[in-house]
Each structure stands twice: as C-alpha cells, then as structure tokens.
C-alpha cells in the first residue's frame, strides 16, 4: 500500500475546477512512480489524507480509472495500472507477442480452436480469395502475466501454410512460424483500427462488466516470399484499459 498523500504537492483547485478533479490530479502525481500492482489506500483513508469527503475520494478514483491509471478489483481494492504501448507500423513486425515483450511484459497465446470455413465477404476481399475457397480459422486467447487481455480470430490461406495445425504449437507465435518454418517473410500489408463499446459476446469472453470500450484491430499479413500474396488476416479485440495503440504512418 502506498503512503499518505504529500500535501505539499497537492494542487490547489482553480476556482472552477471540481474538487474531485483536483484530488485526481494529486493522486495521479503520487502514483506516477509506483510499480504496477501497487494497492492504493481505501476510499476512507484517501478521504482523510486529501481532506475531502469519501464521495469526493470515490469520484477521484473513478476519474483515474477513466484515465486508465488505476484498476479496480471487486472485493480486493484499487491498484496502480499502466497500459502497454502497442505500435502498428511498417517497421514493427506484425507480431502481438513481440510487441508485448518489447514493453517488458510476458505474453502468452493459447489456441482455443481450429476450423475450416468459407470466409465472410470482407475477409475474401482483403485476402483476394474466391467465394468457393475455404480458409483455415484459428481462435486464440491472449494473456499478459496470466491475465486474459484479448482474443483473436485468424483467417489463413491454406495453400501457403500446409499442415499448420500440426506445425503450430498451442502457445507459439504465429508470426514466428510463418517466418521461420514456412519462410514466407511476413510483413504487415494492411490494417484497420477502431475503438467501440464492447459487444455482449466479446464482453463475456473477456470477463468484462458492462460495455466498456475495446480496441478492435483488423490486420493482414502478406508473404514477401510469395510475391506479397496475403497469407492471413487477423481480427483481434484488446482491452482498452491494458493497451495503448499508437499508429505510426512512417514512410
């Protein structure tokens, strides 16, 4: 648990600044250098340290949660949180696992299902696949430090990845398999990003309450070794309280 608030650093609210915002700004400064997972004092303790009411302390914590600086756990308390920087650009490999490792965290991918199906129209269009061609679909959950933070469905051209179910280990990086086993020289060919309220199905899968915003990413990987032919298209959903997306329009 962190120590009492240093009142010498507490910002004095401007005449029109709500007291809960001034309290939130003060708390944000106090926890800026605290490790992720540090437990904050209770609402009653914070109210006493800040010299405000419990309702104001609660509103300040809610404000920090909206800024993704803390995370509340039912029946446990409020903890310091940080989001993972996830950069999408030509110069960053289209690998979710590698992006998480670059942030100093431990990624894990768990394959939950395989199936053959005729892809939806957008997938066919983005991958230049005919209406009669089936694709291999992989469903995978994504974890950071054993916490479920997202999941994805990947549509693959079976002609470019024969025997993939036998080759891809349940927790292996798909990007690494495409690069090292199939020698496809995978690069990001196209992507689209949206932040929208979570659907009931995605909320249930990620264990989210209500309908908070989630990050939806559609990303296509092309095979340079096969004349830049599309090899896969992934639709993924990531928790917005865990990830901070940066899109780099590099040249």
PDB file of C-alpha atoms in Angstrom:
ATOM      1  CA  UNK A   1       0.000   0.000   0.000  1.00  0.00           C
ATOM      2  CA  UNK A   2       1.335   3.461  -0.803  1.00  0.00           C
ATOM      3  CA  UNK A   3       1.967   6.012   1.913  1.00  0.00           C
ATOM      4  CA  UNK A   4      -0.078   9.087   2.762  1.00  0.00           C
ATOM      5  CA  UNK A   5      -0.512  11.821   0.183  1.00  0.00           C
ATOM      6  CA  UNK A   6       2.144  14.534   0.408  1.00  0.00           C
ATOM      7  CA  UNK A   7       0.032  17.633   0.962  1.00  0.00           C
ATOM      8  CA  UNK A   8       2.927  19.873  -0.052  1.00  0.00           C
ATOM      9  CA  UNK A   9       2.423  18.564  -3.586  1.00  0.00           C
ATOM     10  CA  UNK A  10      -1.356  18.686  -3.566  1.00  0.00           C
ATOM     11  CA  UNK A  11      -2.599  21.015  -6.276  1.00  0.00           C
ATOM     12  CA  UNK A  12      -4.913  23.802  -5.179  1.00  0.00           C
ATOM     13  CA  UNK A  13      -8.009  23.672  -7.349  1.00  0.00           C
ATOM     14  CA  UNK A  14      -8.753  26.605  -9.589  1.00  0.00           C
ATOM     15  CA  UNK A  15     -11.977  28.406  -8.791  1.00  0.00           C
ATOM     16  CA  UNK A  16     -13.897  26.485 -11.447  1.00  0.00           C
ATOM     17  CA  UNK A  17     -12.100  23.144 -11.114  1.00  0.00           C
ATOM     18  CA  UNK A  18     -14.249  20.498  -9.387  1.00  0.00           C
ATOM     19  CA  UNK A  19     -12.665  19.278  -6.183  1.00  0.00           C
ATOM     20  CA  UNK A  20     -12.669  15.638  -7.329  1.00  0.00           C
ATOM     21  CA  UNK A  21     -10.569  16.567 -10.399  1.00  0.00           C
ATOM     22  CA  UNK A  22      -8.023  18.367  -8.225  1.00  0.00           C
ATOM     23  CA  UNK A  23      -7.897  15.299  -5.975  1.00  0.00           C
ATOM     24  CA  UNK A  24      -7.481  13.027  -9.014  1.00  0.00           C
ATOM     25  CA  UNK A  25      -4.614  15.164 -10.339  1.00  0.00           C
ATOM     26  CA  UNK A  26      -2.908  14.995  -6.957  1.00  0.00           C
ATOM     27  CA  UNK A  27      -3.315  11.227  -6.777  1.00  0.00           C
ATOM     28  CA  UNK A  28      -2.026  10.843 -10.346  1.00  0.00           C
ATOM     29  CA  UNK A  29       1.175  12.624  -9.345  1.00  0.00           C
ATOM     30  CA  UNK A  30       1.564  10.498  -6.234  1.00  0.00           C
ATOM     31  CA  UNK A  31       1.239   7.154  -8.030  1.00  0.00           C
ATOM     32  CA  UNK A  32       3.251   8.105 -11.145  1.00  0.00           C
ATOM     33  CA  UNK A  33       6.385   6.361  -9.843  1.00  0.00           C
ATOM     34  CA  UNK A  34       4.633   3.468  -8.094  1.00  0.00           C
ATOM     35  CA  UNK A  35       5.070  -0.039  -9.546  1.00  0.00           C
ATOM     36  CA  UNK A  36       2.184  -1.609 -11.433  1.00  0.00           C
ATOM     37  CA  UNK A  37       0.036  -3.565  -8.997  1.00  0.00           C
ATOM     38  CA  UNK A  38       0.627  -1.266  -6.016  1.00  0.00           C
ATOM     39  CA  UNK A  39      -2.509  -1.202  -3.900  1.00  0.00           C
ATOM     40  CA  UNK A  40      -3.972   2.226  -3.152  1.00  0.00           C
ATOM     41  CA  UNK A  41      -5.431   3.196   0.239  1.00  0.00           C
ATOM     42  CA  UNK A  42      -9.135   2.679   0.792  1.00  0.00           C
ATOM     43  CA  UNK A  43     -11.629   5.412  -0.024  1.00  0.00           C
ATOM     44  CA  UNK A  44     -11.893   6.333   3.662  1.00  0.00           C
ATOM     45  CA  UNK A  45      -8.089   6.558   4.012  1.00  0.00           C
ATOM     46  CA  UNK A  46      -7.744   8.648   0.855  1.00  0.00           C
ATOM     47  CA  UNK A  47     -10.510  10.968   2.007  1.00  0.00           C
ATOM     48  CA  UNK A  48      -8.661  11.585   5.263  1.00  0.00           C
ATOM     49  CA  UNK A  49      -5.302  12.098   3.570  1.00  0.00           C
ATOM     50  CA  UNK A  50      -6.720  14.512   0.995  1.00  0.00           C
ATOM     51  CA  UNK A  51      -9.020  16.315   3.383  1.00  0.00           C
ATOM     52  CA  UNK A  52     -12.103  15.620   1.277  1.00  0.00           C
ATOM     53  CA  UNK A  53     -15.281  13.620   1.681  1.00  0.00           C
ATOM     54  CA  UNK A  54     -15.477   9.915   0.876  1.00  0.00           C
ATOM     55  CA  UNK A  55     -17.723  10.694  -2.100  1.00  0.00           C
ATOM     56  CA  UNK A  56     -15.055  13.040  -3.496  1.00  0.00           C
ATOM     57  CA  UNK A  57     -12.357  10.403  -2.960  1.00  0.00           C
ATOM     58  CA  UNK A  58     -14.525   7.853  -4.767  1.00  0.00           C
ATOM     59  CA  UNK A  59     -15.085  10.258  -7.672  1.00  0.00           C
ATOM     60  CA  UNK A  60     -11.318  10.903  -7.865  1.00  0.00           C
ATOM     61  CA  UNK A  61     -10.623   7.168  -8.110  1.00  0.00           C
ATOM     62  CA  UNK A  62     -13.285   6.821 -10.796  1.00  0.00           C
ATOM     63  CA  UNK A  63     -11.580   9.624 -12.730  1.00  0.00           C
ATOM     64  CA  UNK A  64      -8.202   7.840 -12.521  1.00  0.00           C
ATOM     65  CA  UNK A  65      -9.886   4.651 -13.715  1.00  0.00           C
ATOM     66  CA  UNK A  66     -11.232   6.536 -16.743  1.00  0.00           C
ATOM     67  CA  UNK A  67      -7.657   7.668 -17.434  1.00  0.00           C
ATOM     68  CA  UNK A  68      -6.524   4.016 -17.181  1.00  0.00           C
ATOM     69  CA  UNK A  69      -4.121   4.907 -14.360  1.00  0.00           C
ATOM     70  CA  UNK A  70      -5.722   2.546 -11.834  1.00  0.00           C
ATOM     71  CA  UNK A  71      -7.789  -0.601 -11.993  1.00  0.00           C
ATOM     72  CA  UNK A  72     -10.453  -1.634  -9.508  1.00  0.00           C
ATOM     73  CA  UNK A  73     -10.919  -5.246  -8.489  1.00  0.00           C
ATOM     74  CA  UNK A  74     -14.218  -6.195  -6.909  1.00  0.00           C
ATOM     75  CA  UNK A  75     -13.737  -7.100  -3.265  1.00  0.00           C
ATOM     76  CA  UNK A  76      -9.978  -6.503  -3.411  1.00  0.00           C
ATOM     77  CA  UNK A  77      -9.238  -2.823  -3.879  1.00  0.00           C
ATOM     78  CA  UNK A  78      -7.766  -0.328  -6.328  1.00  0.00           C
ATOM     79  CA  UNK A  79      -4.364  -0.893  -7.921  1.00  0.00           C
ATOM     80  CA  UNK A  80      -1.879   1.121  -9.958  1.00  0.00           C
ATOM     81  CA  UNK A  81      -2.111   0.245 -13.650  1.00  0.00           C
ATOM     82  CA  UNK A  82      -0.121   1.014 -16.798  1.00  0.00           C
ATOM     83  CA  UNK A  83      -1.080   0.383 -20.391  1.00  0.00           C
ATOM     84  CA  UNK A  84       1.095  -1.494 -22.865  1.00  0.00           C
ATOM     85  CA  UNK A  85       2.273   0.582 -25.830  1.00  0.00           C
ATOM     86  CA  UNK A  86       1.309  -1.338 -28.968  1.00  0.00           C
ATOM     87  CA  UNK A  87       2.745   0.309 -32.083  1.00  0.00           C
ATOM     88  CA  UNK A  88       1.421  -0.513 -35.552  1.00  0.00           C
ATOM     89  CA  UNK A  89       3.662   0.467 -38.450  1.00  0.00           C
ATOM     90  CA  UNK A  90       5.559  -0.946 -41.407  1.00  0.00           C
ATOM     91  CA  UNK A  91       8.757  -1.158 -39.378  1.00  0.00           C
ATOM     92  CA  UNK A  92       7.215  -3.132 -36.496  1.00  0.00           C
ATOM     93  CA  UNK A  93       6.731  -6.850 -37.212  1.00  0.00           C
ATOM     94  CA  UNK A  94       3.043  -7.888 -37.230  1.00  0.00           C
ATOM     95  CA  UNK A  95       3.614  -9.869 -34.032  1.00  0.00           C
ATOM     96  CA  UNK A  96       1.482  -9.260 -30.947  1.00  0.00           C
ATOM     97  CA  UNK A  97       3.813 -11.329 -28.757  1.00  0.00           C
ATOM     98  CA  UNK A  98       6.872  -9.366 -29.810  1.00  0.00           C
ATOM     99  CA  UNK A  99       5.113  -6.055 -29.106  1.00  0.00           C
ATOM    100  CA  UNK A 100       4.293  -7.173 -25.565  1.00  0.00           C
ATOM    101  CA  UNK A 101       7.836  -8.419 -24.947  1.00  0.00           C
ATOM    102  CA  UNK A 102       9.186  -5.072 -26.127  1.00  0.00           C
ATOM    103  CA  UNK A 103       7.150  -3.473 -23.326  1.00  0.00           C
ATOM    104  CA  UNK A 104       8.945  -5.675 -20.793  1.00  0.00           C
ATOM    105  CA  UNK A 105       5.989  -7.971 -20.119  1.00  0.00           C
ATOM    106  CA  UNK A 106       5.357 -11.675 -20.631  1.00  0.00           C
ATOM    107  CA  UNK A 107       2.888 -12.574 -23.407  1.00  0.00           C
ATOM    108  CA  UNK A 108       1.133 -15.879 -23.770  1.00  0.00           C
ATOM    109  CA  UNK A 109      -1.131 -17.133 -26.545  1.00  0.00           C
ATOM    110  CA  UNK A 110      -3.487 -20.068 -26.059  1.00  0.00           C
ATOM    111  CA  UNK A 111      -5.113 -21.678 -29.082  1.00  0.00           C
ATOM    112  CA  UNK A 112      -8.762 -22.475 -28.365  1.00  0.00           C
ATOM    113  CA  UNK A 113      -9.970 -23.815 -31.712  1.00  0.00           C
ATOM    114  CA  UNK A 114      -9.414 -24.627 -35.400  1.00  0.00           C
ATOM    115  CA  UNK A 115     -11.937 -24.817 -38.215  1.00  0.00           C
ATOM    116  CA  UNK A 116     -12.313 -24.656 -41.993  1.00  0.00           C
ATOM    117  CA  UNK A 117     -14.923 -22.263 -43.335  1.00  0.00           C
ATOM    118  CA  UNK A 118     -15.886 -20.010 -46.211  1.00  0.00           C
ATOM    119  CA  UNK A 119     -14.754 -16.547 -45.095  1.00  0.00           C
ATOM    120  CA  UNK A 120     -17.038 -13.510 -44.835  1.00  0.00           C
ATOM    121  CA  UNK A 121     -17.026 -11.012 -47.738  1.00  0.00           C
ATOM    122  CA  UNK A 122     -14.585  -8.538 -46.177  1.00  0.00           C
ATOM    123  CA  UNK A 123     -12.018 -11.277 -45.498  1.00  0.00           C
ATOM    124  CA  UNK A 124     -12.353 -12.563 -49.074  1.00  0.00           C
ATOM    125  CA  UNK A 125     -11.869  -9.060 -50.430  1.00  0.00           C
ATOM    126  CA  UNK A 126      -8.880  -8.215 -48.254  1.00  0.00           C
ATOM    127  CA  UNK A 127      -7.174 -11.546 -48.963  1.00  0.00           C
ATOM    128  CA  UNK A 128      -8.127 -11.765 -52.651  1.00  0.00           C
ATOM    129  CA  UNK A 129      -9.803 -15.126 -52.102  1.00  0.00           C
ATOM    130  CA  UNK A 130     -12.547 -16.562 -54.283  1.00  0.00           C
ATOM    131  CA  UNK A 131     -16.010 -17.265 -52.938  1.00  0.00           C
ATOM    132  CA  UNK A 132     -15.516 -21.046 -53.230  1.00  0.00           C
ATOM    133  CA  UNK A 133     -12.201 -21.192 -51.376  1.00  0.00           C
ATOM    134  CA  UNK A 134     -12.198 -22.180 -47.736  1.00  0.00           C
ATOM    135  CA  UNK A 135      -9.741 -20.748 -45.231  1.00  0.00           C
ATOM    136  CA  UNK A 136      -8.301 -22.113 -42.013  1.00  0.00           C
ATOM    137  CA  UNK A 137      -9.517 -20.177 -38.958  1.00  0.00           C
ATOM    138  CA  UNK A 138      -7.654 -20.171 -35.649  1.00  0.00           C
ATOM    139  CA  UNK A 139      -9.180 -18.844 -32.426  1.00  0.00           C
ATOM    140  CA  UNK A 140      -6.628 -17.723 -29.832  1.00  0.00           C
ATOM    141  CA  UNK A 141      -6.776 -16.072 -26.417  1.00  0.00           C
ATOM    142  CA  UNK A 142      -4.089 -13.573 -25.443  1.00  0.00           C
ATOM    143  CA  UNK A 143      -2.676 -13.214 -21.947  1.00  0.00           C
ATOM    144  CA  UNK A 144      -0.211 -10.926 -20.207  1.00  0.00           C
ATOM    145  CA  UNK A 145       1.239 -12.231 -16.953  1.00  0.00           C
ATOM    146  CA  UNK A 146      -1.558 -14.855 -16.821  1.00  0.00           C
ATOM    147  CA  UNK A 147      -4.347 -12.262 -17.238  1.00  0.00           C
ATOM    148  CA  UNK A 148      -6.720 -12.521 -20.214  1.00  0.00           C
ATOM    149  CA  UNK A 149      -6.341  -9.251 -22.154  1.00  0.00           C
ATOM    150  CA  UNK A 150      -7.695 -10.082 -25.608  1.00  0.00           C
ATOM    151  CA  UNK A 151      -8.524 -12.682 -28.194  1.00  0.00           C
ATOM    152  CA  UNK A 152      -8.278 -13.039 -31.930  1.00  0.00           C
ATOM    153  CA  UNK A 153      -9.528 -14.974 -34.928  1.00  0.00           C
ATOM    154  CA  UNK A 154      -7.074 -15.500 -37.761  1.00  0.00           C
ATOM    155  CA  UNK A 155      -8.071 -16.460 -41.328  1.00  0.00           C
ATOM    156  CA  UNK A 156      -5.271 -18.218 -43.241  1.00  0.00           C
ATOM    157  CA  UNK A 157      -4.719 -19.199 -46.860  1.00  0.00           C
ATOM    158  CA  UNK A 158      -4.317 -22.970 -46.608  1.00  0.00           C
ATOM    159  CA  UNK A 159      -2.239 -23.108 -49.795  1.00  0.00           C
ATOM    160  CA  UNK A 160       0.540 -21.105 -48.123  1.00  0.00           C
ATOM    161  CA  UNK A 161       0.516 -22.869 -44.744  1.00  0.00           C
ATOM    162  CA  UNK A 162       0.007 -26.614 -45.350  1.00  0.00           C
ATOM    163  CA  UNK A 163      -0.257 -28.749 -42.206  1.00  0.00           C
ATOM    164  CA  UNK A 164      -0.323 -25.665 -39.959  1.00  0.00           C
ATOM    165  CA  UNK A 165      -2.355 -27.391 -37.194  1.00  0.00           C
ATOM    166  CA  UNK A 166       0.455 -29.914 -36.872  1.00  0.00           C
ATOM    167  CA  UNK A 167       3.188 -27.265 -37.051  1.00  0.00           C
ATOM    168  CA  UNK A 168       1.845 -24.505 -34.781  1.00  0.00           C
ATOM    169  CA  UNK A 169       2.173 -25.245 -31.083  1.00  0.00           C
ATOM    170  CA  UNK A 170      -0.805 -24.060 -28.984  1.00  0.00           C
ATOM    171  CA  UNK A 171       1.195 -21.219 -27.395  1.00  0.00           C
ATOM    172  CA  UNK A 172       3.610 -20.457 -30.253  1.00  0.00           C
ATOM    173  CA  UNK A 173       3.836 -17.147 -32.109  1.00  0.00           C
ATOM    174  CA  UNK A 174       2.100 -17.419 -35.481  1.00  0.00           C
ATOM    175  CA  UNK A 175       4.380 -14.727 -36.907  1.00  0.00           C
ATOM    176  CA  UNK A 176       7.465 -16.744 -35.935  1.00  0.00           C
ATOM    177  CA  UNK A 177       6.069 -19.891 -37.550  1.00  0.00           C
ATOM    178  CA  UNK A 178       5.270 -18.045 -40.779  1.00  0.00           C
ATOM    179  CA  UNK A 179       8.779 -16.580 -40.812  1.00  0.00           C
ATOM    180  CA  UNK A 180      10.897 -19.487 -39.601  1.00  0.00           C
ATOM    181  CA  UNK A 181       9.032 -22.629 -40.660  1.00  0.00           C
ATOM    182  CA  UNK A 182       7.311 -21.537 -43.873  1.00  0.00           C
ATOM    183  CA  UNK A 183       9.961 -18.945 -44.859  1.00  0.00           C
ATOM    184  CA  UNK A 184       7.265 -16.541 -46.055  1.00  0.00           C
ATOM    185  CA  UNK A 185       8.937 -13.280 -44.966  1.00  0.00           C
ATOM    186  CA  UNK A 186       5.717 -11.984 -43.390  1.00  0.00           C
ATOM    187  CA  UNK A 187       5.103  -8.241 -43.374  1.00  0.00           C
ATOM    188  CA  UNK A 188       2.103  -6.133 -42.463  1.00  0.00           C
ATOM    189  CA  UNK A 189       0.132  -5.491 -45.646  1.00  0.00           C
ATOM    190  CA  UNK A 190      -2.928  -3.654 -44.325  1.00  0.00           C
ATOM    191  CA  UNK A 191      -4.605  -2.790 -41.053  1.00  0.00           C
ATOM    192  CA  UNK A 192      -7.610  -1.014 -39.597  1.00  0.00           C
ATOM    193  CA  UNK A 193      -8.233   0.077 -36.000  1.00  0.00           C
ATOM    194  CA  UNK A 194     -11.428   1.066 -34.174  1.00  0.00           C
ATOM    195  CA  UNK A 195     -12.392   1.730 -30.552  1.00  0.00           C
ATOM    196  CA  UNK A 196     -16.017   0.895 -29.860  1.00  0.00           C
ATOM    197  CA  UNK A 197     -18.229  -0.243 -26.983  1.00  0.00           C
ATOM    198  CA  UNK A 198     -17.723  -3.954 -26.474  1.00  0.00           C
ATOM    199  CA  UNK A 199     -20.347  -6.330 -27.831  1.00  0.00           C
ATOM    200  CA  UNK A 200     -22.047  -8.656 -25.322  1.00  0.00           C
ATOM    201  CA  UNK A 201     -20.222 -11.655 -26.826  1.00  0.00           C
ATOM    202  CA  UNK A 202     -16.774 -10.053 -26.552  1.00  0.00           C
ATOM    203  CA  UNK A 203     -17.551  -8.747 -23.035  1.00  0.00           C
ATOM    204  CA  UNK A 204     -18.462 -12.248 -21.894  1.00  0.00           C
ATOM    205  CA  UNK A 205     -15.344 -13.755 -23.466  1.00  0.00           C
ATOM    206  CA  UNK A 206     -13.037 -11.185 -21.813  1.00  0.00           C
ATOM    207  CA  UNK A 207     -14.888 -11.228 -18.495  1.00  0.00           C
ATOM    208  CA  UNK A 208     -15.802  -7.532 -18.692  1.00  0.00           C
ATOM    209  CA  UNK A 209     -18.728  -5.964 -16.857  1.00  0.00           C
ATOM    210  CA  UNK A 210     -20.981  -3.588 -18.736  1.00  0.00           C
ATOM    211  CA  UNK A 211     -19.957  -2.436 -22.195  1.00  0.00           C
ATOM    212  CA  UNK A 212     -16.624  -0.603 -21.865  1.00  0.00           C
ATOM    213  CA  UNK A 213     -14.660   0.352 -24.988  1.00  0.00           C
ATOM    214  CA  UNK A 214     -12.388  -2.234 -26.563  1.00  0.00           C
ATOM    215  CA  UNK A 215      -9.799  -1.919 -29.307  1.00  0.00           C
ATOM    216  CA  UNK A 216     -10.659  -3.791 -32.499  1.00  0.00           C
ATOM    217  CA  UNK A 217      -7.770  -4.406 -34.893  1.00  0.00           C
ATOM    218  CA  UNK A 218      -8.002  -5.944 -38.356  1.00  0.00           C
ATOM    219  CA  UNK A 219      -4.567  -6.695 -39.731  1.00  0.00           C
ATOM    220  CA  UNK A 220      -3.456  -8.514 -42.873  1.00  0.00           C
ATOM    221  CA  UNK A 221      -0.054 -10.156 -43.250  1.00  0.00           C
ATOM    222  CA  UNK A 222       1.479 -10.556 -46.701  1.00  0.00           C
ATOM    223  CA  UNK A 223       4.129 -13.076 -47.758  1.00  0.00           C
ATOM    224  CA  UNK A 224       7.034 -11.295 -49.432  1.00  0.00           C
ATOM    225  CA  UNK A 225       8.468 -14.671 -50.456  1.00  0.00           C
ATOM    226  CA  UNK A 226       5.259 -15.362 -52.410  1.00  0.00           C
ATOM    227  CA  UNK A 227       5.068 -12.106 -54.362  1.00  0.00           C
ATOM    228  CA  UNK A 228       3.430 -10.335 -51.399  1.00  0.00           C
ATOM    229  CA  UNK A 229       0.442 -12.635 -51.541  1.00  0.00           C
ATOM    230  CA  UNK A 230      -1.860 -12.277 -48.488  1.00  0.00           C
ATOM    231  CA  UNK A 231      -1.257 -15.151 -46.091  1.00  0.00           C
ATOM    232  CA  UNK A 232      -3.501 -14.266 -43.173  1.00  0.00           C
ATOM    233  CA  UNK A 233      -5.964 -11.727 -41.823  1.00  0.00           C
ATOM    234  CA  UNK A 234      -6.454 -11.387 -38.070  1.00  0.00           C
ATOM    235  CA  UNK A 235      -9.382  -9.763 -36.301  1.00  0.00           C
ATOM    236  CA  UNK A 236      -8.472  -9.108 -32.686  1.00  0.00           C
ATOM    237  CA  UNK A 237     -10.113  -7.499 -29.681  1.00  0.00           C
ATOM    238  CA  UNK A 238      -7.913  -5.968 -26.975  1.00  0.00           C
ATOM    239  CA  UNK A 239      -8.859  -4.424 -23.646  1.00  0.00           C
ATOM    240  CA  UNK A 240      -8.537  -0.636 -23.819  1.00  0.00           C
ATOM    241  CA  UNK A 241      -7.540  -0.476 -20.141  1.00  0.00           C
ATOM    242  CA  UNK A 242      -4.494  -2.660 -20.898  1.00  0.00           C
ATOM    243  CA  UNK A 243      -3.298  -1.393 -24.300  1.00  0.00           C
ATOM    244  CA  UNK A 244      -2.415   1.997 -25.707  1.00  0.00           C
ATOM    245  CA  UNK A 245      -2.415   1.882 -29.503  1.00  0.00           C
ATOM    246  CA  UNK A 246      -0.003   4.061 -31.461  1.00  0.00           C
ATOM    247  CA  UNK A 247      -0.279   4.122 -35.249  1.00  0.00           C
ATOM    248  CA  UNK A 248       2.925   5.221 -36.939  1.00  0.00           C
ATOM    249  CA  UNK A 249       2.360   6.395 -40.526  1.00  0.00           C
ATOM    250  CA  UNK A 250       6.008   6.028 -41.421  1.00  0.00           C
ATOM    251  CA  UNK A 251       7.392   6.399 -44.940  1.00  0.00           C
TER     252      UNK A 251
END
